[in-house]
C-alpha positions as a printed NumPy array, in Angstrom:
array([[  8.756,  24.528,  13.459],
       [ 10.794,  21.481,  11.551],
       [  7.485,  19.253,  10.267],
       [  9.364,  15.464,  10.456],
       [ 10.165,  14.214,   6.594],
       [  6.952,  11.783,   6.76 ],
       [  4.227,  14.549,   6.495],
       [  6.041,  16.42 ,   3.807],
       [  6.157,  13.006,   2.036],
       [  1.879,  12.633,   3.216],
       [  0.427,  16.211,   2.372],
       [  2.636,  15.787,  -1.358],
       [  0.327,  12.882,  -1.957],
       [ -2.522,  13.483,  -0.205],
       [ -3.339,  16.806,  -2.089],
       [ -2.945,  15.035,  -5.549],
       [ -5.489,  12.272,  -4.275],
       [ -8.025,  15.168,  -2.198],
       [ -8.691,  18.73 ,  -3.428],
       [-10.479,  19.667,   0.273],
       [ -9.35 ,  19.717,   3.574],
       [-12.561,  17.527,   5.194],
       [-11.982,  14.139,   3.898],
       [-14.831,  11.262,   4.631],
       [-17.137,  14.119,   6.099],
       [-15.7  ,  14.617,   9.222],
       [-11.469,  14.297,   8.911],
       [ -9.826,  17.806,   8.804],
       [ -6.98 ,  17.406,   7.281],
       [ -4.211,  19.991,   8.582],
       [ -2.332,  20.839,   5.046],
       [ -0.001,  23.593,   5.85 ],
       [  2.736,  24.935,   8.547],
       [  0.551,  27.626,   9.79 ],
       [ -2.376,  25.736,   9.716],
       [ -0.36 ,  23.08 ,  12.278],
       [  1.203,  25.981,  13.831],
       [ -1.788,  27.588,  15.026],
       [ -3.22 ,  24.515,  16.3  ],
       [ -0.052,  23.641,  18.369],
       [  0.185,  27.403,  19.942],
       [ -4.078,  27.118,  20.326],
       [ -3.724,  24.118,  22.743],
       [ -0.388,  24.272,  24.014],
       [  1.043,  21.607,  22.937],
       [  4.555,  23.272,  23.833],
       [  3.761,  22.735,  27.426],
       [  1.768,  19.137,  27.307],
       [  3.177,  17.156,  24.259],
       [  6.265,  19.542,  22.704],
       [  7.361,  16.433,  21.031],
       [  4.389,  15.756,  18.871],
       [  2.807,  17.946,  16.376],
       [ -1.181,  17.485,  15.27 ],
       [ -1.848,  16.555,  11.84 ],
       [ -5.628,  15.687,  11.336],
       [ -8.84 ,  15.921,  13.956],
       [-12.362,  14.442,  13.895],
       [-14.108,  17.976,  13.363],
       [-14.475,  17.433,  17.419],
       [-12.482,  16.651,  19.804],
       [-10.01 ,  13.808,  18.8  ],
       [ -6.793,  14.547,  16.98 ],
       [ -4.56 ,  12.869,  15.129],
       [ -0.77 ,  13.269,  15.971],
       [  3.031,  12.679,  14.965],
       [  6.317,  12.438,  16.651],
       [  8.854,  15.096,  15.35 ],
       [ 11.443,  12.66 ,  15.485],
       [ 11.245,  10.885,  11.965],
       [ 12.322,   7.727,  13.659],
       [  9.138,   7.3  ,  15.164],
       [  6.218,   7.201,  12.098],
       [  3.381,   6.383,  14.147],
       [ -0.119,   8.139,  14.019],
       [ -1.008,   8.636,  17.654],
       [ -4.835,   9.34 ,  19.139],
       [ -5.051,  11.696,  22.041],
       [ -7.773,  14.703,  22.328],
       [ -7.331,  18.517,  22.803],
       [ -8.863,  17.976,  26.188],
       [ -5.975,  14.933,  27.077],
       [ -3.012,  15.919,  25.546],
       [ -0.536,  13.238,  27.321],
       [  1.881,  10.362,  25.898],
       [  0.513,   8.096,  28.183],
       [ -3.269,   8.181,  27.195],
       [ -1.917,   7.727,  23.615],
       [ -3.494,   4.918,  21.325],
       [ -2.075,   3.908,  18.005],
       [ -4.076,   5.063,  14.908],
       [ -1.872,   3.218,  12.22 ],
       [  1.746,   2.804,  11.392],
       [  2.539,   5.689,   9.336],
       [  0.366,   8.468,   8.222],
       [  0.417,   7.271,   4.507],
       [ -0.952,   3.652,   5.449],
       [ -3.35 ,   5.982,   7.712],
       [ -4.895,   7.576,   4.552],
       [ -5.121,   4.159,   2.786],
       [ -7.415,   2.926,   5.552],
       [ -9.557,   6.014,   4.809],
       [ -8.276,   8.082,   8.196],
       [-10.11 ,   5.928,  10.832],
       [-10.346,   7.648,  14.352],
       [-12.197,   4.594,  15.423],
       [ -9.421,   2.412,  15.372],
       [-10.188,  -0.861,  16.694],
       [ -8.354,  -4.081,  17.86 ],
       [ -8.377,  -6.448,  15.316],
       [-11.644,  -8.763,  15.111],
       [-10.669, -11.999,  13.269],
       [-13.446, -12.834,  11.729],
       [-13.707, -16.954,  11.683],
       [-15.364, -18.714,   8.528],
       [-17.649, -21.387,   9.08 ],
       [-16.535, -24.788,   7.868],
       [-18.585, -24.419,   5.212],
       [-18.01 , -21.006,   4.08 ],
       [-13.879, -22.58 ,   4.593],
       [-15.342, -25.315,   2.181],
       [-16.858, -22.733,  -0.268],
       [-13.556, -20.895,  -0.186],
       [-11.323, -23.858,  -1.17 ],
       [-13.495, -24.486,  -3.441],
       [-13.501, -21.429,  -5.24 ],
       [ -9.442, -20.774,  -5.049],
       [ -9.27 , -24.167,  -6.702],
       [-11.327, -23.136,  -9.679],
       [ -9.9  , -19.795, -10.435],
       [ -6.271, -21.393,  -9.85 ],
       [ -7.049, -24.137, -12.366],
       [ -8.406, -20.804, -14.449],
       [ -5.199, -18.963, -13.856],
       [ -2.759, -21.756, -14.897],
       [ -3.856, -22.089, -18.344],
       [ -2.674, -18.687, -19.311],
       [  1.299, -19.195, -19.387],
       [  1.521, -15.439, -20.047],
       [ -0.399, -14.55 , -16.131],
       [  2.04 , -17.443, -14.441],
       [  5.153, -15.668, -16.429],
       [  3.938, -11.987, -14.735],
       [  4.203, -13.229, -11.509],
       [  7.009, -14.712, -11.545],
       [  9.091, -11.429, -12.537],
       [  7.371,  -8.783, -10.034],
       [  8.693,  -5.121,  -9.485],
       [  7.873,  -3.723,  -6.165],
       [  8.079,   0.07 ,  -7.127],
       [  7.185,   2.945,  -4.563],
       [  6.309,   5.932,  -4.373],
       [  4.581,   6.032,  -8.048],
       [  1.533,   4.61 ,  -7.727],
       [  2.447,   1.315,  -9.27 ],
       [  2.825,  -1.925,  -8.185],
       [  4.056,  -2.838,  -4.922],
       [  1.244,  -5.981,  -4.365],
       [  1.37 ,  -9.1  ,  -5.702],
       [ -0.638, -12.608,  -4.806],
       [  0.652, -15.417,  -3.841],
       [ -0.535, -17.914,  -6.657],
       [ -1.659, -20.595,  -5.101],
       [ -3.936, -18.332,  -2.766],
       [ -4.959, -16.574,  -5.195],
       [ -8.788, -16.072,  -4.391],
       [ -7.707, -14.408,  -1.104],
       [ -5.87 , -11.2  ,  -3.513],
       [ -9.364, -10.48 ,  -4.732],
       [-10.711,  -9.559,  -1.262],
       [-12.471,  -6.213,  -0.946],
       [-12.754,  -6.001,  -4.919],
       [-15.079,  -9.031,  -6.086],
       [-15.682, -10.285,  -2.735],
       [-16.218,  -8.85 ,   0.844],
       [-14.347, -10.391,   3.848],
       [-16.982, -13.876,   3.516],
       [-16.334, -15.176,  -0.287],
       [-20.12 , -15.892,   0.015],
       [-20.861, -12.186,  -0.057],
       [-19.863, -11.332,  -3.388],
       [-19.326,  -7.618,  -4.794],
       [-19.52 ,  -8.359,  -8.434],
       [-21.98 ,  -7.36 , -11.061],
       [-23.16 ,  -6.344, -14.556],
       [-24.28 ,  -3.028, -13.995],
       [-21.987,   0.03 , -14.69 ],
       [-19.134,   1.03 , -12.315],
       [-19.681,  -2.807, -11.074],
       [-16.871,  -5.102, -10.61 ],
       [-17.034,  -7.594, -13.298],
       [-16.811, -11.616, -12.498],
       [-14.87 , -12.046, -15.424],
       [-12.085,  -9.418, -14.027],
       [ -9.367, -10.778, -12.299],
       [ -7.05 ,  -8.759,  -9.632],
       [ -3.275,  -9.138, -10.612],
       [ -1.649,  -6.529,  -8.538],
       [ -2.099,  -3.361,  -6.308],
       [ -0.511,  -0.289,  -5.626],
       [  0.102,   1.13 ,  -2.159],
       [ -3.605,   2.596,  -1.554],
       [ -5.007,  -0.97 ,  -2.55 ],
       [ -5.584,   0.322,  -6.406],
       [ -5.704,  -2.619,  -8.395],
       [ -4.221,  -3.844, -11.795],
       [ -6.221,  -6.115, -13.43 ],
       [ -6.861,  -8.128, -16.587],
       [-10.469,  -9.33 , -17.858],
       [-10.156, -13.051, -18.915],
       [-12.606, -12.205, -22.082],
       [ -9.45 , -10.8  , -23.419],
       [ -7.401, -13.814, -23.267],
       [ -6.746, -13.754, -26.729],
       [ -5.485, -10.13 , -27.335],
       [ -3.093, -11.511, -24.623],
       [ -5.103,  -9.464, -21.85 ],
       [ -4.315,  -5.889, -21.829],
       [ -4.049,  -4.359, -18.483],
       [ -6.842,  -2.023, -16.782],
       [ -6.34 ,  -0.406, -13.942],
       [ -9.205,   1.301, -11.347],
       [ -9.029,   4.081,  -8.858],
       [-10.081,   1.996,  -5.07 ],
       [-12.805,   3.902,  -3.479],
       [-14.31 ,   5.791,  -5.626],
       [-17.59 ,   4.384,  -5.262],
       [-17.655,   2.609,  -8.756],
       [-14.838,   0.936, -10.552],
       [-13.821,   2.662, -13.641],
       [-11.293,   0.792, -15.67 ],
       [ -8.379,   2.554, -17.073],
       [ -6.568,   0.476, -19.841],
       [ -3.044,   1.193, -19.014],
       [ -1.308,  -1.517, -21.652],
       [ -2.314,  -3.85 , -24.598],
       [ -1.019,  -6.784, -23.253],
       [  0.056,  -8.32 , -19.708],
       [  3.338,  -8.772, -20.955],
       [  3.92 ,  -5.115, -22.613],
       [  2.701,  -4.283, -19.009],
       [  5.444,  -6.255, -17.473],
       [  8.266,  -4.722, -20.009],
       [  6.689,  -1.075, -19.066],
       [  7.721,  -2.036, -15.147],
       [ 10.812,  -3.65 , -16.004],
       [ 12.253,   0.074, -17.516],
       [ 10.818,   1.922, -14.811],
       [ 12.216,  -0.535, -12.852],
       [ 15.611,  -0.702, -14.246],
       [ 16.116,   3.086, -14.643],
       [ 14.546,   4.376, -11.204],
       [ 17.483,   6.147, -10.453],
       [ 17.372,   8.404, -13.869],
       [ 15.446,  11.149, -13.787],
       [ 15.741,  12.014, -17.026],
       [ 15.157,   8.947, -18.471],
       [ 11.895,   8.687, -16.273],
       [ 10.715,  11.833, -17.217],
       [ 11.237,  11.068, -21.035],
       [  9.768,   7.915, -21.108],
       [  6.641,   8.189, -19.046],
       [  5.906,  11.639, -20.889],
       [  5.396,   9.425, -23.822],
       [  2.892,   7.112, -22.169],
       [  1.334,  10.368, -20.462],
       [  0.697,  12.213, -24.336],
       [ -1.881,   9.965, -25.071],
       [ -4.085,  11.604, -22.27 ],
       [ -3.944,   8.412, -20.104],
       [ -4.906,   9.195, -16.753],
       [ -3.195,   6.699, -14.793],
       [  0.408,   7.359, -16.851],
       [ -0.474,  11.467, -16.311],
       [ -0.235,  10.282, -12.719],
       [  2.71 ,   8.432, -12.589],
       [  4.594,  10.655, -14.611],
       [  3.183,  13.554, -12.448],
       [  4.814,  11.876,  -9.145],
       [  8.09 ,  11.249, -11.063],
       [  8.519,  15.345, -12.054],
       [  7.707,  15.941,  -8.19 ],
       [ 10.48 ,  13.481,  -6.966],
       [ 13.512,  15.572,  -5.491],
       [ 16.906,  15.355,  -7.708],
       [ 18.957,  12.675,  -6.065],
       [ 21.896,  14.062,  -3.493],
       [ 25.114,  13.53 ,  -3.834],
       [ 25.185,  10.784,  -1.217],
       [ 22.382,   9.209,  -2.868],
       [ 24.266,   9.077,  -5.825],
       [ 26.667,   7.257,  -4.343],
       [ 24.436,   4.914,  -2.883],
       [ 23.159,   4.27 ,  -6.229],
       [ 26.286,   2.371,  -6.996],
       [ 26.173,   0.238,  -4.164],
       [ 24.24 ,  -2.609,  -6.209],
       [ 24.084,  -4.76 ,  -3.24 ],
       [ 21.219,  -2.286,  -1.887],
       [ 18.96 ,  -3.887,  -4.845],
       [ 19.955,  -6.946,  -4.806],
       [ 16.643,  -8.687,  -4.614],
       [ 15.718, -10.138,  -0.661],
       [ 13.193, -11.918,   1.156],
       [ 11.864, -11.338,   4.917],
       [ 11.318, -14.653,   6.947],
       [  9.228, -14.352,  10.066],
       [ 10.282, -17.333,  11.774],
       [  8.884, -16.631,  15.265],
       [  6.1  , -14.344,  15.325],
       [  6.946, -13.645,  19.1  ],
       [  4.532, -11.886,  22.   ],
       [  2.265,  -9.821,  19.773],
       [  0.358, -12.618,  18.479],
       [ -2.582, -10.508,  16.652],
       [ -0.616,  -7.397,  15.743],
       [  1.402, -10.257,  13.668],
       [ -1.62 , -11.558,  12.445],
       [ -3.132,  -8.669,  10.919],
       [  0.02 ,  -7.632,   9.106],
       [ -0.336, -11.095,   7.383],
       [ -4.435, -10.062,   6.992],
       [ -3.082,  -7.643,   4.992],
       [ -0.123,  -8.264,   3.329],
       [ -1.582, -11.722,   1.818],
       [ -5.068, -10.055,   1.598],
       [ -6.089, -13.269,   3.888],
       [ -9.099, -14.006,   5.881],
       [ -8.857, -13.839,  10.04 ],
       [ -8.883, -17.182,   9.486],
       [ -6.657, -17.789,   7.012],
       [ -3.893, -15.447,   8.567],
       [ -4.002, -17.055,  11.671],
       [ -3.569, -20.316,  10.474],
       [ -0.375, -18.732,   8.366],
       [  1.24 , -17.944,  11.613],
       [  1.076, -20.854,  12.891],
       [  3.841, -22.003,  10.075],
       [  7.561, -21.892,  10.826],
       [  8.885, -19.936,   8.563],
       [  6.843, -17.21 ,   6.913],
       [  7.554, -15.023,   3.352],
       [  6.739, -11.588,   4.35 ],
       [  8.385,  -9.13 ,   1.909],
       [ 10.24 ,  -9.421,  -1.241],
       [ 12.088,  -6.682,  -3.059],
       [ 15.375,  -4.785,  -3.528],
       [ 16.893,  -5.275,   0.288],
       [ 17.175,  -1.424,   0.866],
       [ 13.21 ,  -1.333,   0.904],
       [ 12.535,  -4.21 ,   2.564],
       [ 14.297,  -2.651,   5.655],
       [ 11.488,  -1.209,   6.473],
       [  9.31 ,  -4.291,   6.883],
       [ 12.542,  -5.685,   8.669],
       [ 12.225,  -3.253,  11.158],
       [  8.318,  -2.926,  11.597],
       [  8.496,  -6.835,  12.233],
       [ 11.276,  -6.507,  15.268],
       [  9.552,  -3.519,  16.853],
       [  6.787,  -5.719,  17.313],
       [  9.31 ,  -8.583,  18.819],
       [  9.62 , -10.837,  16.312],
       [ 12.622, -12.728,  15.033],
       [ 13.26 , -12.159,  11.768],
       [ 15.494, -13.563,   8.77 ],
       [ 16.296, -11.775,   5.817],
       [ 17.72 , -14.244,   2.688],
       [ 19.3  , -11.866,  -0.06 ],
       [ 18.931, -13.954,  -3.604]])
């Protein structure tokens, strides 16, 4: 059996991040041909669903499953007693975005949560003081303006939007109210003086603590759900940090290069860089036709996607703002209501994705290359 290119891509980073196949106590993980095999032959899946293969189940009856076609990367619910398209309901968008969200066979529609007015009130309030904060450290305002969305490495693909940028510390110093606050002074807390500056693609953050404002605020980063934040300093300064991203950045296509230079920031025994440098030894050597494409500079030419009519599914839009901009219900759902919304920005070969995520869902879309 061909698995589809998206699980190889999934189990790769899955088994650095999981050394068991029953994840949250319950998710069994299916790591392994004959292990998805057996499971396909066991409930004959060649007569119901040939076209799907299962990945994951509930330790019960509910199972998690793919297309084969790598076209199509959604996670699909269905049981072993139901196995038919038509009773399927859509876990998540991809299996990789499925493990961020900690493998949910629960999935839900959306519930927007509304604010009071004067939890809204609280909220304004509070982005106003940690933006006037913010803006009196040139050297923060300077990071963000110079971003590198880099995948597949465990670095930074997230970045706030400044001027919202209370909502970016959602789910790490506040819950989903800003009034219930996760901060504290004990060990493994998150501390009030820490300050969220970017995240990876499992919602790891980057972070500087503003008591270090005058060695220039190295950079600590923190492993997301692992039940106590443990800070990982990762560079001396925010703007060392930035040069660090820029030379990944500029040489992703050089393996060698990559290898060479992250070895050096691994041989200090740095976790985080033994990670990244890890995922760069287990990338494939490019093909010749990705070689070529490597030439074709106006793939990375930087871009920007423009919803500028969310179209019929309203709250499926929603919640990818929720997300994206680390928003409120509230908050998100006001955002759609504008005419012209920023939804990705990177090099325009990988923001084809989010292109096409945002059509599938019928809206109309506008991509600006810059």
């Amino acid at each position: 059996m061909k698995l589809p290119n998206q699980w190889h891509s999934f189990i790769k980073i899955f088994q650095k991040k999981f050394d068991s196949e029953i994840v949250y106590d319950i998710v069994h993980i299916f790591q392994d041909e004959e292990t998805i095999n057996e499971r396909f032959t066991t409930h004959e899946f060649e007569i119901y669903l040939p076209d799907y293969i299962p990945v994951a189940d509930d330790s019960g009856g509910q199972v998690a499953v793919i297309s084969k076609n790598d076209k199509d990367t959604k996670v699909y619910l269905t049981s072993y007693g139901t196995l038919q398209e038509k009773e399927f309901r859509i876990l998540d968008r991809d299996l990789l975005h499925w493990m961020q969200q900690k493998f949910p066979f629960d999935q839900k529609e959306s519930e927007m949560t509304e604010m009071t007015a004067e939890q809204q009130a609280i909220f304004e309030k509070e982005n106003d003081r940690l933006l006037q904060k913010v803006s009196q450290f040139p050297s923060l305002l300077n990071f963000w303006k110079q971003t590198y969305s880099i995948e597949n490495l465990c670095l930074p693909e997230n970045y706030p939007v400044v001027e919202d940028i209370l909502a970016f510390q959602e789910g790490y110093a506040f819950s989903s109210v800003v009034t219930e606050k996760l901060i504290g002074e004990k060990a493994g807390d998150f501390k009030d003086s820490w300050l969220v500056i970017a995240s990876n693609y499992f919602a790891d953050p980057f972070f500087i603590d503003f008591n270090d404002a005058k060695e220039n605020f190295p950079v600590y980063f923190a492993f997301h759900g692992a039940g106590k934040w443990t800070p990982i300093q990762i560079a001396d300064s925010i703007s060392e940090f930035q040069e660090i991203l820029n030379k990944i950045f500029e040489n992703r296509f050089d393996s060698n290069y990559l290898e060479s230079f992250l070895k050096e920031l691994a041989s200090s025994g740095n976790e985080f860089w033994d990670e990244v440098y890890q995922n760069v030894l287990d990338m494939s050597d490019y093909t010749e036709e990705e070689q070529n494409e490597k030439s074709d500079e106006s793939d990375w030419r930087e871009a920007e996607v423009y919803i500028i009519d969310i179209g019929p599914n309203k709250m499926k839009i929603v919640s990818l703002l929720k997300e994206v901009y680390k928003l409120s219900g509230t908050e998100a759902l006001q955002m759609s209501k504008q005419n012209r919304i920023l939804y990705h920005k990177g090099p325009y070969k990988w923001i084809q994705s989010s292109a096409r995520e945002l059509e599938s869902l019928g809206a109309t879309i506008e991509i600006v290359t810059l």
